[in-house]
Amino acid sequence: MILLKHIHKKFKNNHVLKGIDLEVSKGDVVTIIGPSGSGKTTLLRCVNYLEKPDEGIISINDLTIQTKKPVKKDILQLRRRTAMVFQHYNLFENKTVLENVTEGLIIAQKKSKKMAREIGVDILTKVGLADKINAYPQQLSGGQKQRVGIARALALNPDVLLFDEPTSALDPEMVGEVLEIIREIASGGVTMMIVTHEIDFACEVSNRVVFMDDGQIIEQGPPDDILIHPKQERTRKFLKRIM
Ligand code: ADP
């Protein structure tokens, strides 16, 4: 369903992605782990063109973008088929919880206000925020803000949900509630790519773990293979350091 071929990205002289090849099938939950600075977030951001890759091909279903000569309308399409959950939530502070969720439905997807509201209320109820729809982000805890971020992404009904370290800005006591929501969404068959430091969570929720180091995929496979019986020395060293 998603195919990344030979993705390269440089920031000036910093060669951050060095030829990434990755396939994700419909319903896959793929977690991306690896040392800080290895390019995980950049890779995720390339998937929806928040970062423009310098080289390579990105395909999502029948849409293919040659990143050396991308077509503008294809980039818009790509963005419509993907939705990102950010580390720092990126909510509109001057909009209510419900408006944060309906904004994209009304502006990008041209849904009526009534329809957007129905979808928004439904999804906010699913993430346990029915009683907060008229609150503003500043009135929420970090865990609640991130649940709004997840609801906003989910409401767009994307082909793939992208999570960029969704719990790393949270106080420890809030991590559980956010992981629980992600777990529920994953069990519903939504295709996901998740950059995370939560190794136990990666092991439990994903059907594939990708280990990255220094801009490359070092190994990938089922969670047990990568997290318990890694083949590569670099993976072993990384896991030893963090576990
Ligand atoms: P990770 O998610 O694995 O911690 P990142 O993808 O965030 O890694 O970063 C990889 C490298 O790219 C780092 O050296 C980082 O400083 C650099 N980098 C990331 N984003 C930018 C940017 N917008 N401008 C310049 N350098 C960046």
PDB file of N, CA, C and O in Angstrom, residues 90-134:
ATOM      1  N   ASN A  90       0.473  20.344  18.266  1.00  0.00           N
ATOM      2  CA  ASN A  90       0.168  21.320  17.213  1.00  0.00           C
ATOM      3  C   ASN A  90      -1.324  21.635  17.089  1.00  0.00           C
ATOM      4  O   ASN A  90      -1.882  21.632  16.000  1.00  0.00           O
ATOM      5  N   LEU A  91      -1.959  21.907  18.212  1.00  0.00           N
ATOM      6  CA  LEU A  91      -3.379  22.283  18.177  1.00  0.00           C
ATOM      7  C   LEU A  91      -3.507  23.800  17.981  1.00  0.00           C
ATOM      8  O   LEU A  91      -2.587  24.547  18.307  1.00  0.00           O
ATOM      9  N   PHE A  92      -4.664  24.219  17.449  1.00  0.00           N
ATOM     10  CA  PHE A  92      -4.958  25.652  17.383  1.00  0.00           C
ATOM     11  C   PHE A  92      -5.445  26.076  18.767  1.00  0.00           C
ATOM     12  O   PHE A  92      -6.507  25.643  19.218  1.00  0.00           O
ATOM     13  N   GLU A  93      -4.664  26.940  19.423  1.00  0.00           N
ATOM     14  CA  GLU A  93      -4.992  27.323  20.810  1.00  0.00           C
ATOM     15  C   GLU A  93      -6.258  28.169  20.896  1.00  0.00           C
ATOM     16  O   GLU A  93      -6.936  28.185  21.911  1.00  0.00           O
ATOM     17  N   ASN A  94      -6.558  28.889  19.803  1.00  0.00           N
ATOM     18  CA  ASN A  94      -7.724  29.794  19.831  1.00  0.00           C
ATOM     19  C   ASN A  94      -8.994  29.117  19.319  1.00  0.00           C
ATOM     20  O   ASN A  94      -9.996  29.761  19.077  1.00  0.00           O
ATOM     21  N   LYS A  95      -8.917  27.810  19.104  1.00  0.00           N
ATOM     22  CA  LYS A  95     -10.120  27.078  18.684  1.00  0.00           C
ATOM     23  C   LYS A  95     -10.488  26.042  19.744  1.00  0.00           C
ATOM     24  O   LYS A  95      -9.606  25.545  20.450  1.00  0.00           O
ATOM     25  N   THR A  96     -11.774  25.727  19.800  1.00  0.00           N
ATOM     26  CA  THR A  96     -12.197  24.699  20.763  1.00  0.00           C
ATOM     27  C   THR A  96     -11.701  23.325  20.300  1.00  0.00           C
ATOM     28  O   THR A  96     -11.243  23.158  19.161  1.00  0.00           O
ATOM     29  N   VAL A  97     -11.854  22.372  21.204  1.00  0.00           N
ATOM     30  CA  VAL A  97     -11.482  20.992  20.888  1.00  0.00           C
ATOM     31  C   VAL A  97     -12.220  20.528  19.626  1.00  0.00           C
ATOM     32  O   VAL A  97     -11.619  19.996  18.691  1.00  0.00           O
ATOM     33  N   LEU A  98     -13.527  20.761  19.598  1.00  0.00           N
ATOM     34  CA  LEU A  98     -14.306  20.308  18.439  1.00  0.00           C
ATOM     35  C   LEU A  98     -13.849  21.026  17.166  1.00  0.00           C
ATOM     36  O   LEU A  98     -13.685  20.393  16.119  1.00  0.00           O
ATOM     37  N   GLU A  99     -13.617  22.337  17.273  1.00  0.00           N
ATOM     38  CA  GLU A  99     -13.179  23.082  16.079  1.00  0.00           C
ATOM     39  C   GLU A  99     -11.818  22.589  15.586  1.00  0.00           C
ATOM     40  O   GLU A  99     -11.564  22.563  14.379  1.00  0.00           O
ATOM     41  N   ASN A 100     -10.950  22.195  16.522  1.00  0.00           N
ATOM     42  CA  ASN A 100      -9.658  21.637  16.108  1.00  0.00           C
ATOM     43  C   ASN A 100      -9.853  20.397  15.240  1.00  0.00           C
ATOM     44  O   ASN A 100      -9.116  20.171  14.293  1.00  0.00           O
ATOM     45  N   VAL A 101     -10.862  19.617  15.583  1.00  0.00           N
ATOM     46  CA  VAL A 101     -11.090  18.373  14.837  1.00  0.00           C
ATOM     47  C   VAL A 101     -11.842  18.640  13.528  1.00  0.00           C
ATOM     48  O   VAL A 101     -11.572  17.998  12.505  1.00  0.00           O
ATOM     49  N   THR A 102     -12.778  19.596  13.539  1.00  0.00           N
ATOM     50  CA  THR A 102     -13.604  19.801  12.337  1.00  0.00           C
ATOM     51  C   THR A 102     -12.929  20.672  11.272  1.00  0.00           C
ATOM     52  O   THR A 102     -13.290  20.597  10.103  1.00  0.00           O
ATOM     53  N   GLU A 103     -11.947  21.466  11.686  1.00  0.00           N
ATOM     54  CA  GLU A 103     -11.282  22.400  10.760  1.00  0.00           C
ATOM     55  C   GLU A 103     -10.848  21.721   9.444  1.00  0.00           C
ATOM     56  O   GLU A 103     -11.188  22.163   8.353  1.00  0.00           O
ATOM     57  N   GLY A 104     -10.109  20.648   9.562  1.00  0.00           N
ATOM     58  CA  GLY A 104      -9.600  19.957   8.366  1.00  0.00           C
ATOM     59  C   GLY A 104     -10.724  19.350   7.542  1.00  0.00           C
ATOM     60  O   GLY A 104     -10.647  19.300   6.305  1.00  0.00           O
ATOM     61  N   LEU A 105     -11.769  18.903   8.220  1.00  0.00           N
ATOM     62  CA  LEU A 105     -12.897  18.294   7.505  1.00  0.00           C
ATOM     63  C   LEU A 105     -13.622  19.348   6.662  1.00  0.00           C
ATOM     64  O   LEU A 105     -14.047  19.086   5.542  1.00  0.00           O
ATOM     65  N   ILE A 106     -13.730  20.560   7.222  1.00  0.00           N
ATOM     66  CA  ILE A 106     -14.454  21.628   6.520  1.00  0.00           C
ATOM     67  C   ILE A 106     -13.560  22.246   5.432  1.00  0.00           C
ATOM     68  O   ILE A 106     -13.974  22.400   4.287  1.00  0.00           O
ATOM     69  N   ILE A 107     -12.319  22.573   5.798  1.00  0.00           N
ATOM     70  CA  ILE A 107     -11.441  23.287   4.861  1.00  0.00           C
ATOM     71  C   ILE A 107     -10.873  22.352   3.787  1.00  0.00           C
ATOM     72  O   ILE A 107     -10.994  22.626   2.598  1.00  0.00           O
ATOM     73  N   ALA A 108     -10.262  21.243   4.216  1.00  0.00           N
ATOM     74  CA  ALA A 108      -9.583  20.388   3.237  1.00  0.00           C
ATOM     75  C   ALA A 108     -10.545  19.423   2.554  1.00  0.00           C
ATOM     76  O   ALA A 108     -10.454  19.183   1.362  1.00  0.00           O
ATOM     77  N   GLN A 109     -11.474  18.899   3.334  1.00  0.00           N
ATOM     78  CA  GLN A 109     -12.357  17.871   2.744  1.00  0.00           C
ATOM     79  C   GLN A 109     -13.713  18.426   2.307  1.00  0.00           C
ATOM     80  O   GLN A 109     -14.560  17.676   1.822  1.00  0.00           O
ATOM     81  N   LYS A 110     -13.910  19.749   2.512  1.00  0.00           N
ATOM     82  CA  LYS A 110     -15.124  20.429   2.030  1.00  0.00           C
ATOM     83  C   LYS A 110     -16.420  19.797   2.556  1.00  0.00           C
ATOM     84  O   LYS A 110     -17.441  19.778   1.864  1.00  0.00           O
ATOM     85  N   LYS A 111     -16.361  19.256   3.758  1.00  0.00           N
ATOM     86  CA  LYS A 111     -17.579  18.702   4.342  1.00  0.00           C
ATOM     87  C   LYS A 111     -18.426  19.847   4.916  1.00  0.00           C
ATOM     88  O   LYS A 111     -17.887  20.901   5.275  1.00  0.00           O
ATOM     89  N   SER A 112     -19.743  19.624   4.999  1.00  0.00           N
ATOM     90  CA  SER A 112     -20.611  20.653   5.591  1.00  0.00           C
ATOM     91  C   SER A 112     -20.282  20.756   7.080  1.00  0.00           C
ATOM     92  O   SER A 112     -19.761  19.799   7.673  1.00  0.00           O
ATOM     93  N   LYS A 113     -20.623  21.909   7.676  1.00  0.00           N
ATOM     94  CA  LYS A 113     -20.351  22.099   9.105  1.00  0.00           C
ATOM     95  C   LYS A 113     -21.092  21.054   9.928  1.00  0.00           C
ATOM     96  O   LYS A 113     -20.569  20.543  10.911  1.00  0.00           O
ATOM     97  N   LYS A 114     -22.304  20.735   9.484  1.00  0.00           N
ATOM     98  CA  LYS A 114     -23.125  19.776  10.231  1.00  0.00           C
ATOM     99  C   LYS A 114     -22.461  18.392  10.209  1.00  0.00           C
ATOM    100  O   LYS A 114     -22.304  17.746  11.248  1.00  0.00           O
ATOM    101  N   MET A 115     -22.058  17.981   9.008  1.00  0.00           N
ATOM    102  CA  MET A 115     -21.418  16.665   8.863  1.00  0.00           C
ATOM    103  C   MET A 115     -20.107  16.618   9.656  1.00  0.00           C
ATOM    104  O   MET A 115     -19.814  15.637  10.350  1.00  0.00           O
ATOM    105  N   ALA A 116     -19.315  17.705   9.543  1.00  0.00           N
ATOM    106  CA  ALA A 116     -18.033  17.756  10.253  1.00  0.00           C
ATOM    107  C   ALA A 116     -18.269  17.651  11.760  1.00  0.00           C
ATOM    108  O   ALA A 116     -17.543  16.951  12.467  1.00  0.00           O
ATOM    109  N   ARG A 117     -19.291  18.324  12.217  1.00  0.00           N
ATOM    110  CA  ARG A 117     -19.603  18.279  13.652  1.00  0.00           C
ATOM    111  C   ARG A 117     -19.970  16.864  14.112  1.00  0.00           C
ATOM    112  O   ARG A 117     -19.507  16.390  15.137  1.00  0.00           O
ATOM    113  N   GLU A 118     -20.787  16.213  13.289  1.00  0.00           N
ATOM    114  CA  GLU A 118     -21.183  14.834  13.633  1.00  0.00           C
ATOM    115  C   GLU A 118     -19.967  13.916  13.731  1.00  0.00           C
ATOM    116  O   GLU A 118     -19.816  13.148  14.686  1.00  0.00           O
ATOM    117  N   ILE A 119     -19.091  14.025  12.729  1.00  0.00           N
ATOM    118  CA  ILE A 119     -17.878  13.179  12.729  1.00  0.00           C
ATOM    119  C   ILE A 119     -17.012  13.537  13.940  1.00  0.00           C
ATOM    120  O   ILE A 119     -16.520  12.669  14.660  1.00  0.00           O
ATOM    121  N   GLY A 120     -16.863  14.846  14.187  1.00  0.00           N
ATOM    122  CA  GLY A 120     -16.012  15.318  15.275  1.00  0.00           C
ATOM    123  C   GLY A 120     -16.498  14.829  16.630  1.00  0.00           C
ATOM    124  O   GLY A 120     -15.719  14.311  17.439  1.00  0.00           O
ATOM    125  N   VAL A 121     -17.801  14.958  16.872  1.00  0.00           N
ATOM    126  CA  VAL A 121     -18.364  14.545  18.166  1.00  0.00           C
ATOM    127  C   VAL A 121     -18.184  13.033  18.334  1.00  0.00           C
ATOM    128  O   VAL A 121     -17.800  12.541  19.397  1.00  0.00           O
ATOM    129  N   ASP A 122     -18.431  12.305  17.267  1.00  0.00           N
ATOM    130  CA  ASP A 122     -18.316  10.845  17.311  1.00  0.00           C
ATOM    131  C   ASP A 122     -16.885  10.427  17.680  1.00  0.00           C
ATOM    132  O   ASP A 122     -16.668   9.600  18.575  1.00  0.00           O
ATOM    133  N   ILE A 123     -15.924  11.027  17.003  1.00  0.00           N
ATOM    134  CA  ILE A 123     -14.527  10.612  17.232  1.00  0.00           C
ATOM    135  C   ILE A 123     -14.019  11.097  18.585  1.00  0.00           C
ATOM    136  O   ILE A 123     -13.310  10.372  19.287  1.00  0.00           O
ATOM    137  N   LEU A 124     -14.428  12.291  18.982  1.00  0.00           N
ATOM    138  CA  LEU A 124     -14.001  12.776  20.308  1.00  0.00           C
ATOM    139  C   LEU A 124     -14.620  11.921  21.419  1.00  0.00           C
ATOM    140  O   LEU A 124     -14.004  11.715  22.464  1.00  0.00           O
ATOM    141  N   THR A 125     -15.809  11.399  21.163  1.00  0.00           N
ATOM    142  CA  THR A 125     -16.413  10.484  22.136  1.00  0.00           C
ATOM    143  C   THR A 125     -15.570   9.209  22.223  1.00  0.00           C
ATOM    144  O   THR A 125     -15.289   8.703  23.306  1.00  0.00           O
ATOM    145  N   LYS A 126     -15.137   8.723  21.049  1.00  0.00           N
ATOM    146  CA  LYS A 126     -14.318   7.498  21.029  1.00  0.00           C
ATOM    147  C   LYS A 126     -13.014   7.650  21.806  1.00  0.00           C
ATOM    148  O   LYS A 126     -12.520   6.691  22.385  1.00  0.00           O
ATOM    149  N   VAL A 127     -12.424   8.859  21.771  1.00  0.00           N
ATOM    150  CA  VAL A 127     -11.161   9.041  22.501  1.00  0.00           C
ATOM    151  C   VAL A 127     -11.410   9.551  23.934  1.00  0.00           C
ATOM    152  O   VAL A 127     -10.484  10.001  24.604  1.00  0.00           O
ATOM    153  N   GLY A 128     -12.671   9.489  24.367  1.00  0.00           N
ATOM    154  CA  GLY A 128     -12.993   9.799  25.765  1.00  0.00           C
ATOM    155  C   GLY A 128     -13.056  11.280  26.088  1.00  0.00           C
ATOM    156  O   GLY A 128     -12.875  11.675  27.244  1.00  0.00           O
ATOM    157  N   LEU A 129     -13.354  12.111  25.075  1.00  0.00           N
ATOM    158  CA  LEU A 129     -13.357  13.560  25.322  1.00  0.00           C
ATOM    159  C   LEU A 129     -14.712  14.210  25.029  1.00  0.00           C
ATOM    160  O   LEU A 129     -14.776  15.412  24.743  1.00  0.00           O
ATOM    161  N   ALA A 130     -15.780  13.418  25.136  1.00  0.00           N
ATOM    162  CA  ALA A 130     -17.106  13.960  24.830  1.00  0.00           C
ATOM    163  C   ALA A 130     -17.428  15.184  25.685  1.00  0.00           C
ATOM    164  O   ALA A 130     -18.071  16.130  25.243  1.00  0.00           O
ATOM    165  N   ASP A 131     -16.925  15.178  26.921  1.00  0.00           N
ATOM    166  CA  ASP A 131     -17.256  16.294  27.823  1.00  0.00           C
ATOM    167  C   ASP A 131     -16.322  17.487  27.637  1.00  0.00           C
ATOM    168  O   ASP A 131     -16.411  18.472  28.359  1.00  0.00           O
ATOM    169  N   LYS A 132     -15.421  17.407  26.670  1.00  0.00           N
ATOM    170  CA  LYS A 132     -14.445  18.505  26.483  1.00  0.00           C
ATOM    171  C   LYS A 132     -14.595  19.201  25.134  1.00  0.00           C
ATOM    172  O   LYS A 132     -13.728  19.991  24.761  1.00  0.00           O
ATOM    173  N   ILE A 133     -15.658  18.900  24.401  1.00  0.00           N
ATOM    174  CA  ILE A 133     -15.687  19.392  23.021  1.00  0.00           C
ATOM    175  C   ILE A 133     -15.666  20.919  22.934  1.00  0.00           C
ATOM    176  O   ILE A 133     -15.159  21.471  21.979  1.00  0.00           O
ATOM    177  N   ASN A 134     -16.198  21.592  23.965  1.00  0.00           N
ATOM    178  CA  ASN A 134     -16.206  23.064  23.916  1.00  0.00           C
ATOM    179  C   ASN A 134     -15.059  23.698  24.693  1.00  0.00           C
ATOM    180  O   ASN A 134     -14.987  24.920  24.817  1.00  0.00           O
TER     181      ASN A 134
END
